[in-house]
Coordinates of C-alpha atoms in Angstrom, one line a residue:
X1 CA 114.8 123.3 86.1
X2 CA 116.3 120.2 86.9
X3 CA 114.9 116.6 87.7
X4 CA 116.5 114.4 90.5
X5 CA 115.4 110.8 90.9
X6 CA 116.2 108.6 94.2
X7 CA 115.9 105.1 93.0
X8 CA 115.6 103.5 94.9
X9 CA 115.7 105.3 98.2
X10 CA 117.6 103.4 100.9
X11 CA 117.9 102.7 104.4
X12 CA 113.6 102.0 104.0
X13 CA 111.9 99.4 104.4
X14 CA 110.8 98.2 100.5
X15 CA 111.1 99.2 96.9
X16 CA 110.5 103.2 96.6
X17 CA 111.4 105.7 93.8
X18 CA 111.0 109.4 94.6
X19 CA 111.1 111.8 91.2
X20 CA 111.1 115.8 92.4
X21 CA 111.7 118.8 90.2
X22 CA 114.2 121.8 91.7
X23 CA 113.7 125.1 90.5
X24 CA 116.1 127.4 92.0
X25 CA 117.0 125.6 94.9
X26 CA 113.9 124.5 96.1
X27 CA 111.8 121.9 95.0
X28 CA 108.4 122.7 93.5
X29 CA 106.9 119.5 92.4
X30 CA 107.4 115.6 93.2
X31 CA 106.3 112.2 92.7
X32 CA 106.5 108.9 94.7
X33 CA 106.0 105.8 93.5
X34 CA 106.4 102.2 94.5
X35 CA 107.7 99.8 92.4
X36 CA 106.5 96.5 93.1
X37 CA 102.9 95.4 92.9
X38 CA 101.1 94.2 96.1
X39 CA 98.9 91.1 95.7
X40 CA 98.1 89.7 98.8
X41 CA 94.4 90.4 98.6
X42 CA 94.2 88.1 95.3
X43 CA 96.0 85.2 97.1
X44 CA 93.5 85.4 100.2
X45 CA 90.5 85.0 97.7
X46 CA 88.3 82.0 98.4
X47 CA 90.7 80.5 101.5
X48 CA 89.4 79.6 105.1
X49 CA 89.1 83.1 106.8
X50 CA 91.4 81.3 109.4
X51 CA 94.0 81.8 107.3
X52 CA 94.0 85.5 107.2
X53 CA 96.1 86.6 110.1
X54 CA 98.9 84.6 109.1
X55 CA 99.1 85.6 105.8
X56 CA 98.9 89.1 105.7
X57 CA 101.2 88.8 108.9
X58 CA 103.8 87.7 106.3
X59 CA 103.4 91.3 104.4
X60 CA 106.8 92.2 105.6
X61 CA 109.2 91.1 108.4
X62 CA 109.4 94.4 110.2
X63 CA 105.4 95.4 111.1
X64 CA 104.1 92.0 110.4
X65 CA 102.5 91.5 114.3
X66 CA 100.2 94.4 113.7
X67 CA 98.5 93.1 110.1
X68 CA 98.1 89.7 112.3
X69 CA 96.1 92.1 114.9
X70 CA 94.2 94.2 112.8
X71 CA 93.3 90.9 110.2
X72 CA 91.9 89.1 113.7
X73 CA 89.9 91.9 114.2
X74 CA 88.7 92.5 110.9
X75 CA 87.1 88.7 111.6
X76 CA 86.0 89.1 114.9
X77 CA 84.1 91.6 114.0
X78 CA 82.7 89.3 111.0
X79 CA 82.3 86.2 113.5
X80 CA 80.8 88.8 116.3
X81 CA 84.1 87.2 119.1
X82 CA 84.7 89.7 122.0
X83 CA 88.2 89.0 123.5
X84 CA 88.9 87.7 126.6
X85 CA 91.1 89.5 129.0
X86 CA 93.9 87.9 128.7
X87 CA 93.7 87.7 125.2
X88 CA 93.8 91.4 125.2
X89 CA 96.4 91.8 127.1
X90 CA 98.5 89.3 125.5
X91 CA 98.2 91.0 121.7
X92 CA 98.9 94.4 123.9
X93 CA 102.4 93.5 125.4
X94 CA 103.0 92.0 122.1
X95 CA 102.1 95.3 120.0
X96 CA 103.7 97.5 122.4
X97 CA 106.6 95.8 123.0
X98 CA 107.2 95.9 119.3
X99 CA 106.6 99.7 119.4
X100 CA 109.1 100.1 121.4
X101 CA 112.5 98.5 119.5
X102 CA 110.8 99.6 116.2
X103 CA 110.4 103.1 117.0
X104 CA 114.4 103.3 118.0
X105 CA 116.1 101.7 115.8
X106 CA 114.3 104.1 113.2
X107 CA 116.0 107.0 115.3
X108 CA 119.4 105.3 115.5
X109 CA 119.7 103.3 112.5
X110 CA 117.7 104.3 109.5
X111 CA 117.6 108.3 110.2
X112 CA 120.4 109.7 112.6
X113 CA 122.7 109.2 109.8
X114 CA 120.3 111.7 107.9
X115 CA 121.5 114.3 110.6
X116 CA 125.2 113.5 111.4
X117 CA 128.5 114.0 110.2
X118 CA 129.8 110.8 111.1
X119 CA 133.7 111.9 110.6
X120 CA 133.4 114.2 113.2
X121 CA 134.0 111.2 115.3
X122 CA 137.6 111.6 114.4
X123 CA 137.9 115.2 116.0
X124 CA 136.5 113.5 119.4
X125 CA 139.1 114.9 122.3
X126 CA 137.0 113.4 125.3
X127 CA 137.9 110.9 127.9
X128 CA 135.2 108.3 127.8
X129 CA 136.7 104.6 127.6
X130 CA 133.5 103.6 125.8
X131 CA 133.4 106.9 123.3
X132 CA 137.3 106.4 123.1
X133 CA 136.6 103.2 121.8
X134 CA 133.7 103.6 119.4
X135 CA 136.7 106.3 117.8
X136 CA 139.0 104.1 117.2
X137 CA 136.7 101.1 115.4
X138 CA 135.2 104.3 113.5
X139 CA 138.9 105.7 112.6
X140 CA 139.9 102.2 112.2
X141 CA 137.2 101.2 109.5
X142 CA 138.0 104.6 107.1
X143 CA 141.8 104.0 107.3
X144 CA 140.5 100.1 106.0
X145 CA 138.0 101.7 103.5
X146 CA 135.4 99.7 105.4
X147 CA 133.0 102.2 106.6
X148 CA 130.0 100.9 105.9
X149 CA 127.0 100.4 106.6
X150 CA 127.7 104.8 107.8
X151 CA 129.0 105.2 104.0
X152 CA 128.2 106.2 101.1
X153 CA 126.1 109.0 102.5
X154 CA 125.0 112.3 101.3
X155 CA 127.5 114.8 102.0
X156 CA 127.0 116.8 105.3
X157 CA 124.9 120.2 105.0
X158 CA 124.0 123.2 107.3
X159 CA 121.4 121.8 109.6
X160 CA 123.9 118.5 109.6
X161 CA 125.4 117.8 113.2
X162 CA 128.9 117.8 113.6
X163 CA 129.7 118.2 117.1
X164 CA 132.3 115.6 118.0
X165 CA 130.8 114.5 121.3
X166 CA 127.5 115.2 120.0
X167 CA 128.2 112.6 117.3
X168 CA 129.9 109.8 119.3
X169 CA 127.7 109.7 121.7
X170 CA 124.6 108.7 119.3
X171 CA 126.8 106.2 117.1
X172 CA 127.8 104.8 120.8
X173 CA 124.1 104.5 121.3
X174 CA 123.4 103.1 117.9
X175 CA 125.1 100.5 118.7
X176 CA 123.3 100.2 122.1
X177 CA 119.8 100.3 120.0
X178 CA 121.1 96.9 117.9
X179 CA 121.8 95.2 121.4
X180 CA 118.6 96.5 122.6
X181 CA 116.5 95.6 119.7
X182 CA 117.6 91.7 119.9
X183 CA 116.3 92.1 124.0
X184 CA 113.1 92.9 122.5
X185 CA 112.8 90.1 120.1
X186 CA 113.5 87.4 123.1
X187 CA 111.2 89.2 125.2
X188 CA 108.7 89.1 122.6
X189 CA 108.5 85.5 121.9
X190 CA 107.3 84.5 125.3
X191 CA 104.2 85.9 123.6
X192 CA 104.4 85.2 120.1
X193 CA 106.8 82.2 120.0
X194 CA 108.9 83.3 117.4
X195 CA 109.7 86.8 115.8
X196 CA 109.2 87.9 113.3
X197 CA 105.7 86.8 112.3
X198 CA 103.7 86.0 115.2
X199 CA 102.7 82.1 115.4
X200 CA 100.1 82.9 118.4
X201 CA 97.7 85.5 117.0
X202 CA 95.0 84.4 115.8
X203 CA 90.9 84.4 115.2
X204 CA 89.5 84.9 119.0
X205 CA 92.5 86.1 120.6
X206 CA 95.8 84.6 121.6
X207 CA 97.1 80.7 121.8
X208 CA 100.0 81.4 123.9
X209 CA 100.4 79.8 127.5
X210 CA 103.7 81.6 129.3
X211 CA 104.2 80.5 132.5
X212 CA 104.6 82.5 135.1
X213 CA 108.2 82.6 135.2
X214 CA 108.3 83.4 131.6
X215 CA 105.7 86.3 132.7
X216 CA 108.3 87.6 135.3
X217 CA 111.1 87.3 132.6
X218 CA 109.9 89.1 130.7
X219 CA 109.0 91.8 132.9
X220 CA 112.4 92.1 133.5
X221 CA 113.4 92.7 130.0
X222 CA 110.8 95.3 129.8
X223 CA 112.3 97.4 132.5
X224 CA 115.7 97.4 130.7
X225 CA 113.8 98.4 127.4
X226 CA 112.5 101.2 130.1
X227 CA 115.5 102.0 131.2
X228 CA 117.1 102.6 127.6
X229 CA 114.3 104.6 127.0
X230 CA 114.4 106.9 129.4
X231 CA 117.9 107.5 130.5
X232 CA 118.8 107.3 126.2
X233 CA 116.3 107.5 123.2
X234 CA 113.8 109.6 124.9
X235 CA 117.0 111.9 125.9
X236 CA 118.7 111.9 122.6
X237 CA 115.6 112.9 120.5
X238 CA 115.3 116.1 122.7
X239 CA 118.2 117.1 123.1
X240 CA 119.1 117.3 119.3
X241 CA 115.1 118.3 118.3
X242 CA 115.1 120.8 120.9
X243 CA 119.1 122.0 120.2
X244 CA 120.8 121.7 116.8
X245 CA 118.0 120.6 114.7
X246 CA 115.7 122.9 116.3
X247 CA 116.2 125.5 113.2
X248 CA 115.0 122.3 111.0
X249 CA 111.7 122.3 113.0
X250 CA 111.2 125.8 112.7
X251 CA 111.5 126.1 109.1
X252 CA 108.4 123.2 108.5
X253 CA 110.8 121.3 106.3
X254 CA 108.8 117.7 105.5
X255 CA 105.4 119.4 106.3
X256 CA 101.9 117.9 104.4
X257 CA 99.4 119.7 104.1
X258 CA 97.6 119.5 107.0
X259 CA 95.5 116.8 107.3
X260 CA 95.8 114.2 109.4
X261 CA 94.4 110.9 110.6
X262 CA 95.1 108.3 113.6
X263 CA 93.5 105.0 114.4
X264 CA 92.5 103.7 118.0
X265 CA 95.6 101.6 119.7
X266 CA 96.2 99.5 122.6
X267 CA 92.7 99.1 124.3
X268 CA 92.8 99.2 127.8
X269 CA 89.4 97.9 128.6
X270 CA 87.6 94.7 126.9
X271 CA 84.5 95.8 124.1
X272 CA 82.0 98.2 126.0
X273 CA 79.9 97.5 122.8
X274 CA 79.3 95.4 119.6
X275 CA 81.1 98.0 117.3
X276 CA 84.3 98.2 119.8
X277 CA 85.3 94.7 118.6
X278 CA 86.8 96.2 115.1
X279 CA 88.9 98.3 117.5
X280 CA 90.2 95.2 120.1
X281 CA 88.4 97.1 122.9
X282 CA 87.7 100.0 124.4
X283 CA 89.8 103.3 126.4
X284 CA 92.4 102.8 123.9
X285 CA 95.5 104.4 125.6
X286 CA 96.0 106.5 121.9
X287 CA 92.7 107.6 120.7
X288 CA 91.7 107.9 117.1
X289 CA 91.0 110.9 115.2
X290 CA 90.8 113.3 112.3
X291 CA 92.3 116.8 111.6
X292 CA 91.5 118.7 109.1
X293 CA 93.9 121.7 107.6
X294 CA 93.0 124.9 109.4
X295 CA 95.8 127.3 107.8
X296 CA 98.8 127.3 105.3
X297 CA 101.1 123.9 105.5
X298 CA 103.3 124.2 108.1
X299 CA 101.9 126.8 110.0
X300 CA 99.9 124.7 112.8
X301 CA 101.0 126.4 116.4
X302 CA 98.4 126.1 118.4
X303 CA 98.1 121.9 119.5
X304 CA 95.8 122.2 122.5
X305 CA 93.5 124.0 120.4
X306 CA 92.8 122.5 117.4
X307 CA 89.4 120.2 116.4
X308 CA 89.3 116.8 116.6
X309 CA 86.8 115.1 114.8
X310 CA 85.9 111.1 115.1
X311 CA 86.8 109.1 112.5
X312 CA 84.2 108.3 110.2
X313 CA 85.2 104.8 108.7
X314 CA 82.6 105.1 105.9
X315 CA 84.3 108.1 104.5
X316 CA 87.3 105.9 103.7
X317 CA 87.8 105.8 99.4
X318 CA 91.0 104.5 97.3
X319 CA 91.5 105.7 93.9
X320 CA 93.4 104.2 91.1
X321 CA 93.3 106.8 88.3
X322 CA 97.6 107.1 89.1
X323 CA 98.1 103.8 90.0
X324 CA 98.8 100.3 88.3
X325 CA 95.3 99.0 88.7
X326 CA 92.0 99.2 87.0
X327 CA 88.5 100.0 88.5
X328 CA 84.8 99.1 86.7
X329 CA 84.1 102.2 84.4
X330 CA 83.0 104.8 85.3
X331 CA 84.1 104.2 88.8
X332 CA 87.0 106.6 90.2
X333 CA 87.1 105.8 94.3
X334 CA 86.1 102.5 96.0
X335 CA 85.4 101.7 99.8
X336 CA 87.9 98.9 100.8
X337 CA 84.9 96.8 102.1
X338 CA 84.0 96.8 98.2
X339 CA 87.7 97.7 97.1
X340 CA 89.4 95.8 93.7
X341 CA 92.4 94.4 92.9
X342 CA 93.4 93.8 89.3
X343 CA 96.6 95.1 88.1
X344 CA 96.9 97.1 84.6
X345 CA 100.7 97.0 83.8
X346 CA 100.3 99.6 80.7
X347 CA 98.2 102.1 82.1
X348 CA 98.0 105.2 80.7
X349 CA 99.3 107.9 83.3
X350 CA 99.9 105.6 85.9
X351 CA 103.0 106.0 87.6
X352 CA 103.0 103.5 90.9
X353 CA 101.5 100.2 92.2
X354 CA 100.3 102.4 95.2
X355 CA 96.4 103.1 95.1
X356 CA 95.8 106.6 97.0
X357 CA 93.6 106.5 100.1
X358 CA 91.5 109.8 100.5
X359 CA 89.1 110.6 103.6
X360 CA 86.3 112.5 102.7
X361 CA 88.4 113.1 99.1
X362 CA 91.2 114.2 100.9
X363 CA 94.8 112.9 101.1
X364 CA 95.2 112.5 104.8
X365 CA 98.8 112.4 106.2
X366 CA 99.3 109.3 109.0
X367 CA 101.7 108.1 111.8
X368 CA 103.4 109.0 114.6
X369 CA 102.9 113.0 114.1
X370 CA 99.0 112.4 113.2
X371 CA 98.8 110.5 116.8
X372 CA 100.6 113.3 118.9
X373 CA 98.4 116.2 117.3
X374 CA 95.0 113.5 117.5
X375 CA 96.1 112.8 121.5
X376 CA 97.1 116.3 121.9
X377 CA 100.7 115.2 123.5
X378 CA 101.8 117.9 126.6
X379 CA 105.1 118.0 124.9
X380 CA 104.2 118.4 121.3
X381 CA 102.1 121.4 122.5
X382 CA 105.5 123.0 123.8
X383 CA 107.5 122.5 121.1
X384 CA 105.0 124.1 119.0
X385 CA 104.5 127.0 121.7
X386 CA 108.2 127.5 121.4
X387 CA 108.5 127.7 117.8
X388 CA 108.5 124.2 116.6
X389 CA 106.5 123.3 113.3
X390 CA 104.9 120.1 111.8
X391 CA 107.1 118.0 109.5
X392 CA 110.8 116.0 110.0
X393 CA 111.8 116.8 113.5
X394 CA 108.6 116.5 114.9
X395 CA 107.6 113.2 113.3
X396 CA 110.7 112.2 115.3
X397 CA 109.4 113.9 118.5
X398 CA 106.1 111.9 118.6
X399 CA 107.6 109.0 118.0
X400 CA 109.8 109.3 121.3
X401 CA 106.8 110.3 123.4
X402 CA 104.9 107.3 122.0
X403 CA 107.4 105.1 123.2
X404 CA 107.6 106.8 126.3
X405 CA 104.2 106.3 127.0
X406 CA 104.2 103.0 125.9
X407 CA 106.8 101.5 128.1
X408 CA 105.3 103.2 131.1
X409 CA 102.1 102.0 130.6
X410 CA 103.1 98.0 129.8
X411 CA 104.3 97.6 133.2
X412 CA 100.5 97.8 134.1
X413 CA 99.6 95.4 131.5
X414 CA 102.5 92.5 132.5
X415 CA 101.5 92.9 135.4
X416 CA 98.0 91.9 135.3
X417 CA 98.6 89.0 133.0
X418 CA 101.4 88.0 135.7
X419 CA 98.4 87.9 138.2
X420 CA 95.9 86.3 135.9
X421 CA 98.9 83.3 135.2
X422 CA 99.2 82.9 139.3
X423 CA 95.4 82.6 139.9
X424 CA 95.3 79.6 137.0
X425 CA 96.0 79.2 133.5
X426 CA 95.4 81.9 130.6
X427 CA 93.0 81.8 128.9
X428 CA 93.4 83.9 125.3
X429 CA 91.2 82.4 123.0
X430 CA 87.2 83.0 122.8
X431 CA 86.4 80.9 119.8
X432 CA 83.2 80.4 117.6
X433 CA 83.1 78.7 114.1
X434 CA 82.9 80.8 110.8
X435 CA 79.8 82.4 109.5
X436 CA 78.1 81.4 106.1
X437 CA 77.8 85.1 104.9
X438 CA 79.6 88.3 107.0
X439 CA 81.5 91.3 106.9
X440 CA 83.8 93.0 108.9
X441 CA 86.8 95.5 109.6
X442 CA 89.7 95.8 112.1
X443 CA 92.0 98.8 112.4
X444 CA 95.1 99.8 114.4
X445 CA 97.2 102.4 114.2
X446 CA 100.2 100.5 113.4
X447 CA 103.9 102.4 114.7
X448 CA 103.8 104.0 110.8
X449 CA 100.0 104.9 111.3
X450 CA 96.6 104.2 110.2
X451 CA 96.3 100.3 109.4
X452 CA 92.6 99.4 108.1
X453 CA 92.1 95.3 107.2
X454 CA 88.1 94.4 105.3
X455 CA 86.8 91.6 104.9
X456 CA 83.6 89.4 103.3
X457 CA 82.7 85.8 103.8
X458 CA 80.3 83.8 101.4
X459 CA 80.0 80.6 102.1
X460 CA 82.4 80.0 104.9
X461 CA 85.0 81.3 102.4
X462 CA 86.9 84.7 101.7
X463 CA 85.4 86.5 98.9
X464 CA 87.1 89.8 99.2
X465 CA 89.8 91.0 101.3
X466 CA 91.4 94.4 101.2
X467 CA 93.9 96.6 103.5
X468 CA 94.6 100.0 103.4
X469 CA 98.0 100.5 105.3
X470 CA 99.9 103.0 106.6
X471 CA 102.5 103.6 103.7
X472 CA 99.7 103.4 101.5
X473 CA 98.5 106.5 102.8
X474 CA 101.2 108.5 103.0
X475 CA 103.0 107.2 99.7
X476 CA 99.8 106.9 97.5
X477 CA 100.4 108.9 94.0
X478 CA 98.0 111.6 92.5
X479 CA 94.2 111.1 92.8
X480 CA 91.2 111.8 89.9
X481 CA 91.7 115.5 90.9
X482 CA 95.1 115.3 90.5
X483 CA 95.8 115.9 93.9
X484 CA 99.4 114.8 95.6
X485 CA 99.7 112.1 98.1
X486 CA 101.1 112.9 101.5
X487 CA 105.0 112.4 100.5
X488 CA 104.9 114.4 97.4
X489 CA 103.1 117.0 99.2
X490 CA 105.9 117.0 101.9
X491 CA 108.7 117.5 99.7
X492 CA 107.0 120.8 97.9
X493 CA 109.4 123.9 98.8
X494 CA 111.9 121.9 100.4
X495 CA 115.5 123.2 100.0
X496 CA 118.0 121.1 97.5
X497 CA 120.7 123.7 96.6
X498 CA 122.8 121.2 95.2
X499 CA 120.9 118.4 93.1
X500 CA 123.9 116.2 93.3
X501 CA 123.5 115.9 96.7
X502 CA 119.8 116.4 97.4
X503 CA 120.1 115.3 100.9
X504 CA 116.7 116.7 102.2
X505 CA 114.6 114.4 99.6
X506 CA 116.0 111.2 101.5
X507 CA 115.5 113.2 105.3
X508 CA 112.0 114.3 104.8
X509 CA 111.0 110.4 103.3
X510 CA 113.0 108.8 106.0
X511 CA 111.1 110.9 109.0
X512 CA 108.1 109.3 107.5
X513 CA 110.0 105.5 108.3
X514 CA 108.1 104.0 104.9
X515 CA 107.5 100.3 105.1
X516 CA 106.8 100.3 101.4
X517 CA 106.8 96.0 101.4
X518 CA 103.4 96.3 103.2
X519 CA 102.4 98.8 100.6
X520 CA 103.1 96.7 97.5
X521 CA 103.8 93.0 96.8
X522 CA 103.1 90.3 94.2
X523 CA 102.7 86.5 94.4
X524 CA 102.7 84.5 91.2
X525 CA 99.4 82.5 91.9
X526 CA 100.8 79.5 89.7
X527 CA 104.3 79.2 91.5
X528 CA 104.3 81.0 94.9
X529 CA 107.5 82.8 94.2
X530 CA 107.8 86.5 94.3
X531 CA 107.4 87.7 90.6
X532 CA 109.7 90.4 89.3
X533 CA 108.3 92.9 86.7
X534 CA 110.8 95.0 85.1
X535 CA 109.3 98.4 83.6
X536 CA 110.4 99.8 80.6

């Protein structure tokens, strides 16, 4: 038996240290854990409720737009505020927009590298000007010893692709996804005024005022995020999921086991009723839903066939018994609308600052692959149909389609708001003052997956806030029952025949796209600096 740690593991968002144990070849237990404390909720304790979209907003600088979106919702639904149309549509474009760049520049830049052999540029014989010339800056850099950021890598392995055009045509087009990425952040700020961190969502909807020619620029810009979409990321991910990493899918690699959950996203109508406020609206273009494990992991194949239950928000618990915290006695799970946060630095079996979401006492697995199976995606049901299983590739897959469906779809949306702006001027915000005593929740499923905000008012101030994010659920340690979270479970049975270079640990996290700063963060109350705790 042999232990192999990734610490911590790279090309992620955040602080993550992954622990697994290989027994001939294959990996047969695991542990995640993430190493800095989250505090947020303490901070928010006794502030103007006002003040909650912009501070959680500041969890991290990469998902930060939809912890603005879910925290206004969360006090909507406390102050009773239904959303005018514009402000709807406004938070949409801004949500989906962000979708969009997020989704591929995880493809190209934090997990292609996972899959290619990135010398094989060298070998490239073609006669593309462009590919011809991403060569020679490629060839250039190794003969400098200046390879990075594509080095140090794990060393190439047999699902690892090494066609030569294959493999210069993606880095060419990771390239394109940088350039594309800083389109999206222009086009973005005619909603948000500045990214990252939006400056324009707030309590009651959205303060921003574009013009009408801002409206049409940015229309613009969303037909060539369109276009890159679908003549080059949408392309790429199904060419390789379908072609050389198809044996990858096959084999279930990065499989959970079996549950899964997805959030309502991107309303399409204004609230049809009272309880449609926590969700931004109503005929969300994503549904929400739960699946529950029907067979062995990895074995789902029939999509279009499976049960989909509603989610029941009631049934949402965290547990502490692994994680840096402490609960009352006697207490071993906690709703987030009554959820606790006081840390416990020398706890006794705890192993991360990550509490562990359960639904229904289960560890539920959530993201872009929960979403596809929840909405029942055409395509996901073919590439199960022709062999494909749950896990890596398809985590990829879904995320594709998403974006896909999301660029089609916010032409729709930019287009109303440009005819809204040429009948008069917007009008976002539906305001009413703060409640002496009220609860609420808002939820979104965020592009890593099920993002849950709660919140309690006494006397016009916050008395409790907690959020149960994405990463959260998927990274969350061991529960009272001593049951793995989501990543442990997915690296079970996986293949490392050499633990020097255990390069399926780092693919199977990676397909996940953790954003482990949302997860886990700490603010010394006294000073307002980040706090660094080192563990012995």
């Amino acid at each position: 038996m042999t232990r192999v740690v990734v610490d911590p593991l790279t090309r992620i968002e955040g602080h993550l240290r992954i622990e697994v144990e290989v027994n001939n070849g294959v990996i047969t237990d695991a542990w995640s854990a993430g190493t800095m404390a989250r505090g947020i909720e303490i901070l928010l304790k006794n502030r103007d409720p006002w003040d909650a979209p912009y501070v959680t907003s500041r969890l991290c600088g990469v998902c930060e737009g939809v912890h603005a979106i879910a925290s206004a919702q969360a006090l909507e639904d406390a102050f009773d505020i239904e959303l005018t149309e514009a402000g709807r549509l406004m938070r949409n474009v801004f949500c989906a927009g962000y979708y969009v760049h997020d989704h591929y520049v995880h493809f190209y830049v934090l997990s292609a590298l996972d899959y290619l052999d990135i010398m094989a540029i060298a070998n490239y014989k073609g006669s593309d000007p462009g590919l011809l010339g991403i060569k020679d800056k490629i060839v250039g850099l190794v003969v400098k010893g200046d390879t990075s950021p594509f080095t140090p890598r794990y060393e190439p392995d047999a699902f690892t692709v090494n066609d030569p055009d294959t493999v210069t045509t993606l880095v060419s087009h990771y390239i394109k996804a940088i350039e594309m990425k800083a389109k999206s952040q222009k086009m973005l700020n005619f909603i948000t005024g500045i990214q990252p961190h939006p400056n324009t969502v707030m309590v009651g909807g959205c303060v921003a005022t574009p013009s009408r020619e801002q409206l049409l620029a940015l229309r613009e810009l969303w037909m060539e995020q369109k276009e890159f979409v679908d003549n080059v990321y949408l392309p790429d991910v199904l060419a390789v999921g379908t072609g050389p990493l198809f044996p990858l899918a096959k084999l279930a690699i990065g499989a959970t086991d079996g549950n899964y959950l997805a959030y309502p996203m991107l309303p399409q109508d204004g609230a049809a009723k009272t309880e449609d406020i926590s969700f931004g609206g109503s005929n969300h273009l994503f549904k929400g839903g739960v699946v529950n494990a029907s067979g062995a992991r990895g074995t789902l194949s029939d999509i279009a066939g499976i049960n989909v239950a509603p989610v029941d928000y009631s049934k949402i618990t965290e547990s502490v018994t692994s994680s840096w915290y402490n609960y009352p006695a006697g207490t071993n799970a906690l709703h987030p609308s009554a959820g606790v946060t006081e840390f416990n630095l020398n706890k006794s079996g705890a192993y991360s600052y990550f509490k562990s979401p359960r639904y229904s006492s289960k560890p539920m697995e959530v993201g872009p692959l929960a979403r596809g199976l929840v909405n029942k995606f055409p395509a996901l049901v073919d590439f199960f149909k022709a062999g494909g299983r749950e896990g890596v590739v398809a985590r990829h897959l879904c995320r594709a389609l998403i974006t896909k469906s999301i660029v089609d779809q916010g032409i729709a949306w930019i287009d109303r708001l440009i005819e809204l702006r040429t009948a008069g001027p917007l009008v976002g915000m539906n305001e009413k003052a703060v409640p002496r005593n009220a609860k609420g929740f808002g939820v979104w499923d965020a592009p890593r997956g099920a993002l849950g905000h709660w919140v309690e008012i006494e006397n016009h101030r916050i008395k409790n806030y907690q959020m149960v994010v994405p990463s959260t659920w998927n990274a969350g340690p061991r529960d009272e029952n001593g049951v793995k979270g989501p990543y442990e479970q997915s690296l079970i049975g996986a293949p490392v025949p050499d633990t020097e270079n255990p390069i399926n640990v780092v693919r199977i996290i990676r397909s996940f796209d953790p954003c482990i700063a949302c997860g886990v963060h700490v603010i010394d109350g006294r000073t307002g600096k980040v706090k660094v705790i080192n563990l012995q």
